[in-house]
Short mmCIF file of C-alpha atoms in Angstrom, two decimals:
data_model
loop_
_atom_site.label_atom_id
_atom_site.label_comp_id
_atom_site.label_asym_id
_atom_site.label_seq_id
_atom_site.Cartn_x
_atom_site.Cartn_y
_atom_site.Cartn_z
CA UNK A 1 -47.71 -20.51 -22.04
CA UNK A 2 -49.27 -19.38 -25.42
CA UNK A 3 -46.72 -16.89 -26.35
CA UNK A 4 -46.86 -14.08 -29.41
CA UNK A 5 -43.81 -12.81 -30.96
CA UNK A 6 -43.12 -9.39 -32.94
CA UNK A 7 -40.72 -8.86 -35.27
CA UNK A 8 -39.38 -10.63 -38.63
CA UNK A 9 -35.33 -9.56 -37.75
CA UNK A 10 -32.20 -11.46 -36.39
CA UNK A 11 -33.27 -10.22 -32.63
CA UNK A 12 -36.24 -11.89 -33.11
CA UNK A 13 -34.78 -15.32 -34.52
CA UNK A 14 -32.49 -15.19 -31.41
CA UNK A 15 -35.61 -14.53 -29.32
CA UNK A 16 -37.66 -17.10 -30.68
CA UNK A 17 -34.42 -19.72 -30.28
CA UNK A 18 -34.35 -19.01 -26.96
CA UNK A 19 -38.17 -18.84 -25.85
CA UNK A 20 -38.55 -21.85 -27.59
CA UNK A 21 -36.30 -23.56 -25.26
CA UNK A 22 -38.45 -22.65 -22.13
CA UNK A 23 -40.50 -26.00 -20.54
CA UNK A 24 -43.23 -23.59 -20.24
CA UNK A 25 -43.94 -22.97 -23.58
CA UNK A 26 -47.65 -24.50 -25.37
CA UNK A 27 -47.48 -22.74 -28.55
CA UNK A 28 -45.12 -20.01 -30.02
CA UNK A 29 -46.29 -17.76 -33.16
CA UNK A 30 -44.22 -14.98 -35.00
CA UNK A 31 -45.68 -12.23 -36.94
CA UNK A 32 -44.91 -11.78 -39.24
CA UNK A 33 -41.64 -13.73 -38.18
CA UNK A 34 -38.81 -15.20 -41.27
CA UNK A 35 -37.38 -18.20 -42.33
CA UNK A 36 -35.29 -18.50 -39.58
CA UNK A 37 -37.61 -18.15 -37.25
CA UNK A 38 -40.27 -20.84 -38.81
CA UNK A 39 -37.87 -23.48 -37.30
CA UNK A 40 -38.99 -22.51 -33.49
CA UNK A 41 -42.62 -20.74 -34.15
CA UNK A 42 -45.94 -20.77 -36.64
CA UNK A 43 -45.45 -17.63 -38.53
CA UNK A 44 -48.51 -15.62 -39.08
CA UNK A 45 -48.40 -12.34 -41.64
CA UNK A 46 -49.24 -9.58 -39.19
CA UNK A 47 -46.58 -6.32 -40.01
CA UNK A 48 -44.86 -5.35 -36.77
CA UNK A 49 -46.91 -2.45 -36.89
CA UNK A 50 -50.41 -3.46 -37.31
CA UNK A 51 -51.17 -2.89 -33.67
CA UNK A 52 -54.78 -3.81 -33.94
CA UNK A 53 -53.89 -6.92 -35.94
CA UNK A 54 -51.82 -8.03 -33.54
CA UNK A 55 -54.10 -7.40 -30.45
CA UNK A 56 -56.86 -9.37 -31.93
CA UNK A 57 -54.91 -12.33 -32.71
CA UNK A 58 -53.64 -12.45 -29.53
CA UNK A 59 -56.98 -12.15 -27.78
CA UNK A 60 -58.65 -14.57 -30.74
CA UNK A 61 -55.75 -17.35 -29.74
CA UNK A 62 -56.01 -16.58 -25.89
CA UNK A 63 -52.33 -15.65 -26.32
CA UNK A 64 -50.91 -15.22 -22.58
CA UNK A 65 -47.63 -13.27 -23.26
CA UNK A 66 -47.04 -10.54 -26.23
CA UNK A 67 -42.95 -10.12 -26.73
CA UNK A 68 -42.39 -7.24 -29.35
CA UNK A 69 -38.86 -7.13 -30.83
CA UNK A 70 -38.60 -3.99 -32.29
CA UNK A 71 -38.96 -0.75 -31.28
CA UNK A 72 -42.02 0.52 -33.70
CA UNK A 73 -44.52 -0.81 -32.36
CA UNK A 74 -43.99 -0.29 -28.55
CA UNK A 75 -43.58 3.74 -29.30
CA UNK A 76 -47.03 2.87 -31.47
CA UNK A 77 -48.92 1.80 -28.26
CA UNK A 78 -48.77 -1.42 -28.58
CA UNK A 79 -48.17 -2.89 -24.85
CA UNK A 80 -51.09 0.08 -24.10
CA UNK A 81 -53.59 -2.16 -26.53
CA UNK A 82 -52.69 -5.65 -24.63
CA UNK A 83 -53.33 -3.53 -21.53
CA UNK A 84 -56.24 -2.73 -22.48
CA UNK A 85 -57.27 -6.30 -23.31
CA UNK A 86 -55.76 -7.98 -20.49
CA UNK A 87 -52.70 -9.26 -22.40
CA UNK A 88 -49.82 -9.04 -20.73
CA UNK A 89 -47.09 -7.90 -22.79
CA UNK A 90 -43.23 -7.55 -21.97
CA UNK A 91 -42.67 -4.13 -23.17
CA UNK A 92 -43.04 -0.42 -21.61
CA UNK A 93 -46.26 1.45 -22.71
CA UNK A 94 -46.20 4.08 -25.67
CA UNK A 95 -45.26 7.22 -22.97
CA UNK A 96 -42.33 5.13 -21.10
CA UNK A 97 -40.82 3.85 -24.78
CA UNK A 98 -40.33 7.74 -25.56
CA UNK A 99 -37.46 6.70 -23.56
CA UNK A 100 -36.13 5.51 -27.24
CA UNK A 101 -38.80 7.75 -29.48
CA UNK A 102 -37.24 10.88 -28.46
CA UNK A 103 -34.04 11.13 -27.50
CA UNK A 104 -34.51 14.54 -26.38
CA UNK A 105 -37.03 13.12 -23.81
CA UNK A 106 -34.47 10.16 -22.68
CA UNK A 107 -32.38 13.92 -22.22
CA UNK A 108 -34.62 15.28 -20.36
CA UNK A 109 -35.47 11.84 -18.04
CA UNK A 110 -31.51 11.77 -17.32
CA UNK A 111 -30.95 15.72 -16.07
CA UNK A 112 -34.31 15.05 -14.04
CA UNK A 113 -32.73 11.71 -12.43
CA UNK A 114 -29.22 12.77 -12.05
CA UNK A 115 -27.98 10.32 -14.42
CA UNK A 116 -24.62 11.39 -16.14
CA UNK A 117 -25.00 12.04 -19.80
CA UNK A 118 -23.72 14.01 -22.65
CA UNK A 119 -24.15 17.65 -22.63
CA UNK A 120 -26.65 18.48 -25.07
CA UNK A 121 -28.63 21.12 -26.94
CA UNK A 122 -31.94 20.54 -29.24
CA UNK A 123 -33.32 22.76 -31.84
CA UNK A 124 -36.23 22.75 -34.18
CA UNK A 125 -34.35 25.01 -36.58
CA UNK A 126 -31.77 24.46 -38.89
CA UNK A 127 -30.27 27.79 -39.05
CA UNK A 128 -30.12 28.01 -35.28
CA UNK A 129 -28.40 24.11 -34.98
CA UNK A 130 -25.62 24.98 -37.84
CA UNK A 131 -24.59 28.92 -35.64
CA UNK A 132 -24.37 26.06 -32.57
CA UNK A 133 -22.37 23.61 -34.70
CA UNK A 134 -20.21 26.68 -36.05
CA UNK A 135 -19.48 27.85 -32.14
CA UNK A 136 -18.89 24.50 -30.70
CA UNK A 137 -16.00 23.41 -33.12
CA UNK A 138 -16.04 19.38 -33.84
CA UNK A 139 -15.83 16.92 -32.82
CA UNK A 140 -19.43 16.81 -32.39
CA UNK A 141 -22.77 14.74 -32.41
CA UNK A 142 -25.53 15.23 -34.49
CA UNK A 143 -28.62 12.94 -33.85
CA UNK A 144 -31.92 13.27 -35.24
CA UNK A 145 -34.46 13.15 -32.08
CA UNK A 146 -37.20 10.09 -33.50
CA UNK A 147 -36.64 6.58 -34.48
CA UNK A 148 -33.71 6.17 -37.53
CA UNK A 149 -33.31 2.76 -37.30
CA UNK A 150 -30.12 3.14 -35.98
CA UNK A 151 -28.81 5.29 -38.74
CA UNK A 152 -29.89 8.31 -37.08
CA UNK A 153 -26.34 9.44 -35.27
CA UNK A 154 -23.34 11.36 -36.94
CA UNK A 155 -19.97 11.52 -35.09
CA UNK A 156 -18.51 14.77 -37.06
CA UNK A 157 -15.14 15.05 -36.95
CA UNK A 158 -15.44 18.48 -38.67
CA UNK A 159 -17.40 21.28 -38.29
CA UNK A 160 -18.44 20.37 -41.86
CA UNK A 161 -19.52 17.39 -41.52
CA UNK A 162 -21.58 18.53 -38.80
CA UNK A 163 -23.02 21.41 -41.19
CA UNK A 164 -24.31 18.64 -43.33
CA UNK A 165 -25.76 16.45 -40.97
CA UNK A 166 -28.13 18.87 -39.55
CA UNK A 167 -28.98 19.70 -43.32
CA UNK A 168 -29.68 16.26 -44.03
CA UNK A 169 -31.64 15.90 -41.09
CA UNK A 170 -33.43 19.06 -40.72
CA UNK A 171 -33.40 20.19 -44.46
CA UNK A 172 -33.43 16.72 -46.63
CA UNK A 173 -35.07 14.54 -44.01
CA UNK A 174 -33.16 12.14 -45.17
CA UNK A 175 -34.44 10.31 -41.43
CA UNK A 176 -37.78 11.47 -42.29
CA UNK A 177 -40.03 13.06 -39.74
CA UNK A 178 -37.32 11.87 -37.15
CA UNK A 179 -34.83 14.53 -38.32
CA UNK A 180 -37.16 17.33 -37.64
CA UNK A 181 -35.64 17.84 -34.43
CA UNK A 182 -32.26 16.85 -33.60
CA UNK A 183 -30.05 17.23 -30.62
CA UNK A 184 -26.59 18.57 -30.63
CA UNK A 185 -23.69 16.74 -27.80
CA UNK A 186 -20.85 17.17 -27.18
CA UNK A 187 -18.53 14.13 -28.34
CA UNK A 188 -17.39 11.78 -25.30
CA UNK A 189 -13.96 10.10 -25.38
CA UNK A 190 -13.80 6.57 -24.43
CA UNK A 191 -15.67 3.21 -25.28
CA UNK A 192 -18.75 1.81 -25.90
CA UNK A 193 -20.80 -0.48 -24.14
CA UNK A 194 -23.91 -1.76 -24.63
CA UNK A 195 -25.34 -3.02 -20.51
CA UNK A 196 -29.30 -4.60 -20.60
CA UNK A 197 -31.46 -4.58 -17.44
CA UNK A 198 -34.87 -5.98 -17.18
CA UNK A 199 -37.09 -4.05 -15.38
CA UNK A 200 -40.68 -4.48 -13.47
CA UNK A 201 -41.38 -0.81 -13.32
CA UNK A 202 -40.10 -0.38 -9.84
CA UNK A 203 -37.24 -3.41 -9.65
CA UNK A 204 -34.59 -3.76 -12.16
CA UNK A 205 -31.80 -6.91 -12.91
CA UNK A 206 -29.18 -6.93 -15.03
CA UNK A 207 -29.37 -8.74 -18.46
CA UNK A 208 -25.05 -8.30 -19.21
CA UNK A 209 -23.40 -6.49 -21.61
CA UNK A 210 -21.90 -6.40 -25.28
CA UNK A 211 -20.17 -4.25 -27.59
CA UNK A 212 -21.53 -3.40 -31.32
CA UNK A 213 -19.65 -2.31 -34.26
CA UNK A 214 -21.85 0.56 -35.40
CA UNK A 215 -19.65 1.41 -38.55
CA UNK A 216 -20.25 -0.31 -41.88
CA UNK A 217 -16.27 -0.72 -42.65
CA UNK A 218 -13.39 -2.47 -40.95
CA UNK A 219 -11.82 -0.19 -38.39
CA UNK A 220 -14.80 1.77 -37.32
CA UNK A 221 -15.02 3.48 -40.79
CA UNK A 222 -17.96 4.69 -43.17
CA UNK A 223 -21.55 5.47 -42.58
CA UNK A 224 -23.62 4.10 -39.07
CA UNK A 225 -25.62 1.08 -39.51
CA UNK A 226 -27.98 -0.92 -37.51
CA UNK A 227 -25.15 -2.97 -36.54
CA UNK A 228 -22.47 -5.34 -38.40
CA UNK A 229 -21.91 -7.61 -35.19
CA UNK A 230 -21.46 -7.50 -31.37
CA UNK A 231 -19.53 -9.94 -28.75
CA UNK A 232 -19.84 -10.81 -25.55
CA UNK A 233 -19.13 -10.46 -22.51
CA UNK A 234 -17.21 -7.19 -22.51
CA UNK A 235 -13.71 -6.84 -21.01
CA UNK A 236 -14.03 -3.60 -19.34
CA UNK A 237 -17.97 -3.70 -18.11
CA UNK A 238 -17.97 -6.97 -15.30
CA UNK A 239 -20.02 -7.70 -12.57
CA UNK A 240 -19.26 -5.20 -10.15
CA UNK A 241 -19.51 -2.46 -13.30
CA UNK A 242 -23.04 -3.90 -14.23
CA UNK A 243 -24.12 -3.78 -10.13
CA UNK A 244 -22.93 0.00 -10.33
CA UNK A 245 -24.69 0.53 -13.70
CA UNK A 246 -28.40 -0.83 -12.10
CA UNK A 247 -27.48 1.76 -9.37
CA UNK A 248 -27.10 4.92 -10.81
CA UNK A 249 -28.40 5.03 -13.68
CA UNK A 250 -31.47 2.27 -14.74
CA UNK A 251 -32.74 2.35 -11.34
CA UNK A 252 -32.95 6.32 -10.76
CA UNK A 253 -34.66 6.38 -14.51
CA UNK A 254 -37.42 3.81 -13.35
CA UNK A 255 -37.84 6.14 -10.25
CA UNK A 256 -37.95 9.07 -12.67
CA UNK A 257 -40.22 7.11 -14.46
CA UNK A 258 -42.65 6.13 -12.24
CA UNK A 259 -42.72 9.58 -11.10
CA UNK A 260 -44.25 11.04 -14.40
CA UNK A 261 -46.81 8.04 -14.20
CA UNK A 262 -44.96 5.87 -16.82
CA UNK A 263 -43.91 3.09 -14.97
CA UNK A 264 -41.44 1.27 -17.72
CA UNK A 265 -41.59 -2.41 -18.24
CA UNK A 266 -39.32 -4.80 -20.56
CA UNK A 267 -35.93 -4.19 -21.29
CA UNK A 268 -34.06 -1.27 -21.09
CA UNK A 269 -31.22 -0.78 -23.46
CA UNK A 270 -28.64 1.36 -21.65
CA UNK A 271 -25.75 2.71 -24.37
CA UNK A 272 -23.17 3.85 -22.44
CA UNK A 273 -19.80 5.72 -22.83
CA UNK A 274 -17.03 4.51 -20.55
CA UNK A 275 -14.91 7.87 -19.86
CA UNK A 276 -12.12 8.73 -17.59
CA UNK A 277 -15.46 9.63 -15.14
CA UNK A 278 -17.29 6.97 -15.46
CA UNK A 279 -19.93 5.58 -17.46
CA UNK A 280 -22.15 8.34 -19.02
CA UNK A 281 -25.36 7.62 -20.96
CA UNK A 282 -25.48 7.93 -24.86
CA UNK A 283 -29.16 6.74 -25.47
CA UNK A 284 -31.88 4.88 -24.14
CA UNK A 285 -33.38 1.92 -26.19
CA UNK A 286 -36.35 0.15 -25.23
CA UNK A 287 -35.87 -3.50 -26.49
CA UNK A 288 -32.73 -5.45 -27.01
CA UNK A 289 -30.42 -4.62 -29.36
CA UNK A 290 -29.55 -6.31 -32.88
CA UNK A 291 -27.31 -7.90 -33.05
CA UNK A 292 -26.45 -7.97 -29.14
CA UNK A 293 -29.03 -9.91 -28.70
CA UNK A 294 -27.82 -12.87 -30.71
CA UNK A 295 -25.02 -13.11 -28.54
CA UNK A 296 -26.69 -12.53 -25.29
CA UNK A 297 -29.30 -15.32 -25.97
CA UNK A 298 -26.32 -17.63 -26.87
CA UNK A 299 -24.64 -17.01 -22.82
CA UNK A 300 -28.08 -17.15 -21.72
CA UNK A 301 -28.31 -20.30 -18.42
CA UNK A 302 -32.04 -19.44 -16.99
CA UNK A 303 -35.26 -19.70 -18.95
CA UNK A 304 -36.48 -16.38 -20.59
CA UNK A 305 -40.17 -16.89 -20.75
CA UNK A 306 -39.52 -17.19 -17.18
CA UNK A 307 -37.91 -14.09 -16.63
CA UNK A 308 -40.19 -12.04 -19.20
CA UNK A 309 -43.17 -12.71 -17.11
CA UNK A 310 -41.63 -12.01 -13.60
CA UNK A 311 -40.88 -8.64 -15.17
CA UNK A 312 -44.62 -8.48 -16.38
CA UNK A 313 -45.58 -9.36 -12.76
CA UNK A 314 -43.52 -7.68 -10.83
CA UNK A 315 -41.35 -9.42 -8.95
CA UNK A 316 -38.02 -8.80 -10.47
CA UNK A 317 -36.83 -8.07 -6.84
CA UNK A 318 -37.21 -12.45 -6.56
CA UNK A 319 -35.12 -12.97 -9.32
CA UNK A 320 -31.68 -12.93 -11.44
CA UNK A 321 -30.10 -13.64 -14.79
CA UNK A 322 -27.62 -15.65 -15.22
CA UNK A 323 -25.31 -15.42 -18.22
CA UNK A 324 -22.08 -18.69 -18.73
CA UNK A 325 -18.94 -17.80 -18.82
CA UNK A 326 -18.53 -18.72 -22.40
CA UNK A 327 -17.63 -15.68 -24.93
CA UNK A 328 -20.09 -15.22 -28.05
CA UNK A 329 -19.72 -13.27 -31.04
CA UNK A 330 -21.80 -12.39 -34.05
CA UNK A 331 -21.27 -11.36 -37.40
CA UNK A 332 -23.56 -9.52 -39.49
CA UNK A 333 -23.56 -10.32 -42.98
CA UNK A 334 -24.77 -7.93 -44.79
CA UNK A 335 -26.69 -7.37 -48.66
CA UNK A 336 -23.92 -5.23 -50.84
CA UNK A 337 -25.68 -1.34 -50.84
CA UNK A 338 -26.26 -1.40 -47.68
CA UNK A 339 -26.72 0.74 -45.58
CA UNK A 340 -27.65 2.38 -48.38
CA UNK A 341 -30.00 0.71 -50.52
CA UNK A 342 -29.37 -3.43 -50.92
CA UNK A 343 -29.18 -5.80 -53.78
CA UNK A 344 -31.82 -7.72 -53.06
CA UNK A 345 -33.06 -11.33 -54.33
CA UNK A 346 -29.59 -12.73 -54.55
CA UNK A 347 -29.21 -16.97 -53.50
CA UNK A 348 -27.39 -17.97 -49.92
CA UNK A 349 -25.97 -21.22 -50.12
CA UNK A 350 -24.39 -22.90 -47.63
CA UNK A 351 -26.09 -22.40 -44.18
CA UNK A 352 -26.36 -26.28 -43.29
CA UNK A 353 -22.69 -26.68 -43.82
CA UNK A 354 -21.56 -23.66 -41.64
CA UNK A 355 -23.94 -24.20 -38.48
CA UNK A 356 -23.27 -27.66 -38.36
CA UNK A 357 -19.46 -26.62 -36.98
CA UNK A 358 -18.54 -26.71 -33.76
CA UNK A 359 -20.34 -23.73 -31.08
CA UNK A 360 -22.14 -22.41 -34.33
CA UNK A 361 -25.48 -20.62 -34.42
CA UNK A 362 -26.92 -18.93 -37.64
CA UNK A 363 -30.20 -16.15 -36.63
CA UNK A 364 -32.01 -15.03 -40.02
CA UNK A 365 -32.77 -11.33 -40.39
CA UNK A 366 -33.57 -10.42 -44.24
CA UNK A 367 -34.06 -13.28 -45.38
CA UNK A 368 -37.10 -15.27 -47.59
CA UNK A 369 -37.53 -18.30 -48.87
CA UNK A 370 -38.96 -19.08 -52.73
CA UNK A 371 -39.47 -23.06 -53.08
CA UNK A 372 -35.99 -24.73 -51.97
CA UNK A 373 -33.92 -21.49 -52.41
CA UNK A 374 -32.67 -18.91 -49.34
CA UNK A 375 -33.11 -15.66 -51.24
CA UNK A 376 -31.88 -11.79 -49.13
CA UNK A 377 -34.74 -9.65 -48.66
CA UNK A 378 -33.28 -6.60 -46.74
CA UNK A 379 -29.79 -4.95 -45.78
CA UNK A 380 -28.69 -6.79 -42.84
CA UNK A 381 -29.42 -10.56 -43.96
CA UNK A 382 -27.93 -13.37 -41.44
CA UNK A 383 -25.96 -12.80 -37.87
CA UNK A 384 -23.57 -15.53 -37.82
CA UNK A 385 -22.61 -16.75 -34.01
CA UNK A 386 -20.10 -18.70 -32.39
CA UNK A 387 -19.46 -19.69 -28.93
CA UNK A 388 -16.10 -20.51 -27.54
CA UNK A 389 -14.22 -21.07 -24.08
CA UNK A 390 -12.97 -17.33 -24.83
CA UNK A 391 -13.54 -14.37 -26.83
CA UNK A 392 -10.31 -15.44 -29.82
CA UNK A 393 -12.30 -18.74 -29.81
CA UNK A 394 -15.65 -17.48 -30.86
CA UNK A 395 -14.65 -15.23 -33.14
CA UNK A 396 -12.30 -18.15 -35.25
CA UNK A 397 -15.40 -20.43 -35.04
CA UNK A 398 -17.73 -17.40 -35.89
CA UNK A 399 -15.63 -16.51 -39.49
CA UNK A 400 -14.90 -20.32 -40.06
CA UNK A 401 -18.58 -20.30 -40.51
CA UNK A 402 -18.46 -17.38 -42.55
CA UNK A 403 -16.72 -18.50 -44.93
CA UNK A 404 -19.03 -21.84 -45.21
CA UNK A 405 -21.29 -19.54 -46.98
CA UNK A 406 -21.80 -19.01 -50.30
CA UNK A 407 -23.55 -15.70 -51.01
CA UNK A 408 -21.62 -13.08 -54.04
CA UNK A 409 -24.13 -10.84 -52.79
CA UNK A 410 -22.80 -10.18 -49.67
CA UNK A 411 -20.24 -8.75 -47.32
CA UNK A 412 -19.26 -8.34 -43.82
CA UNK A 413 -16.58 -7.03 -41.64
CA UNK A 414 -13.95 -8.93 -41.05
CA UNK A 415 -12.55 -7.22 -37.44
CA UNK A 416 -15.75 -8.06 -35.38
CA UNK A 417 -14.30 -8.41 -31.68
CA UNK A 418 -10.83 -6.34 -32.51
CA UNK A 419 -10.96 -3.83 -29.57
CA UNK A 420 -11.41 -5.94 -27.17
CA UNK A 421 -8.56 -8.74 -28.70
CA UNK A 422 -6.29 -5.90 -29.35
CA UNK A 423 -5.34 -5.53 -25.39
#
């Protein structure tokens, strides 16, 4: 298979790893794809969203499969264009991803399926969010409705801090045109997991389950990020969890979804809560997550070109993942600044040393190269991985390899993995 990737992040290095593995791969191109990444695929500079770009390269290099990694471009329309072209493309057309676009949508999908979720209000005026805010009390969540790149959700422990994250939101769109609506829940109590399911539009399998570490500082402190690192598999979501997680909740949404004519394709990103009830939905996502990915790709047994296309065909209902029983765990290390904004151009030394130790797996995010030198080039810069007969086992390999790299412009958390070793 002739095979375009989407996406220049550590997601799509992990993706690329692991497509490139498949028997059934010809070629494999990236655009516009990273250093990283140019180990497995031809990189070609297309931006993620350049819809049209992509399209016609695909149809110029008779590519059969289109895999976009991040979310952008699916809400953009493009799976639609491949449609349209006779690409097939493993992703859910622009009106399913509002599943991740809007999160007041997802709301609305979840009420209409009877899938449990966080109580929640949304407004389109600030005055009318911060009186809500005010008569709620805190704890309480704040999340701007469009696509923040993660950054867009604000656990307020006061009724302050909720004040001033609808005012950033609403008033100094500091999310842009995302923060012009938000939504208003009610803070759940318990943990969170992160549970993937690839779906055909009617069929649905599950793809396992990680935890992230949202927070930029040790403990779960500081401002949301994209993500400083994720493990796998999770403690308190097994098997029987992940059947009852395909049951009442991803396959009632693909119901729901077919219903409004949106049929959704690819993966769906479930972020859950684990309460004293049950699991309850946080948000949708419509791709896999960064930097759960990396460590779901690492697990990973079967061939995923394989089970991309059987979702693109439809007939998930033939078919199953199958994840070892090996623990992985990633660490994000991250460009000081962020996630504000990063120092960027600063040398990483050291890579070759640290993946050549045992279970080891570097994925590039922000990263460029100029001549022999690894410069960063964005906030989140490398996701360094480890495998190991348990979780404790990955995570020692994972920082041993941390600390085979030499980069003073960086930093990284140093608990990745804590909740679930802390039991």
């Amino acid at each position: 298979m002739r095979v375009l990737l989407v996406g220049s992040g550590g997601r799509e290095h992990a993706l690329a790893w692991a497509i490139s593995a498949s028997p059934l791969l010809e070629t494999l191109w990236c655009a516009p794809g990273n250093p990283g990444i140019a180990e497995h695929a031809t990189c070609v500079p297309i931006p993620a969203t350049d819809i049209a770009g992509l399209v016609r390269f695909a149809r110029d290099h008779a590519v059969d499969l289109v895999v976009p990694g991040p979310e952008a471009p699916l809400v953009a329309g493009l799976a639609d264009a491949c449609a349209r072209e006779g690409i097939a493309c493993f992703g859910p057309s622009g009106p399913a991803a509002r599943l991740e676009g809007s999160k007041a949508f997802a709301k609305e999908v979840c009420l209409a399926a009877g899938v449990p979720t966080a109580r929640a209000s949304v407004f389109d005026d600030a005055e009318a969010a911060i009186a809500h805010v005010r008569r709620e009390g805190a704890p309480i969540v704040v999340k701007a409705d469009g696509l923040a790149a993660g950054k867009g959700v604000t656990v307020a422990a006061t009724v302050e801090e909720g004040i001033a994250a609808v005012e950033a939101a609403m008033r100094a769109r500091v999310h842009g045109e995302a923060g012009a609506r938000i939504l208003i829940e009610e803070c759940l109590a318990g943990e969170e997991v992160s549970f993937f399911a690839l779906c055909d539009g009617t069929h649905a399998v599950a793809f396992g389950s990680a935890q992230d570490h949202k927070r930029v500082g040790e403990g779960e402190t500081g401002p949301n990020t994209g993500g400083m690192g994720a493990y796998s598999p999770t403690p308190r979501f097994d098997r029987e969890a992940e059947r009852r997680a395909i049951e009442t909740i991803v396959t009632p949404v693909l119901a729901e979804m077919k219903r409004r004519g949106s049929p959704f394709v690819g993966v769906l990103f479930c972020g859950l809560m684990l309460t004293d009830t049950g699991p309850k939905v946080l948000e949708f996502n419509v791709r896999f997550g960064d930097p759960e990915c990396q460590v779901l790709m690492l697990r990973l047994m079967d061939d995923l070109l394989v089970a991309m296309r059987a979702a693109c065909d439809g007939m998930l209902d033939r078919f199953s993942v199958r994840l070892g029983p090996e623990a992985a765990l990633g660490v994000v290390l991250a460009a000081r600044g962020y996630p504000g904004t990063p120092e960027g151009g600063t040398e990483i030394r050291g890579i070759e040393q640290a993946a050549a130790l045992p279970g080891v797996t570097i994925f590039h995010a922000g990263t460029r190269r100029e001549g022999n030198r690894l410069l960063a080039a964005g906030g989140r810069v490398l996701t360094v991985c480890a495998t190991g007969a348990d979780l404790a086992e990955a995570r020692s390999r994972a920082y041993a390899a941390v600390d085979r790299i030499d980069w003073a412009g960086g930093f990284c958390r140093r608990d990745i993995g804590w909740r679930a070793l802390s039991r």
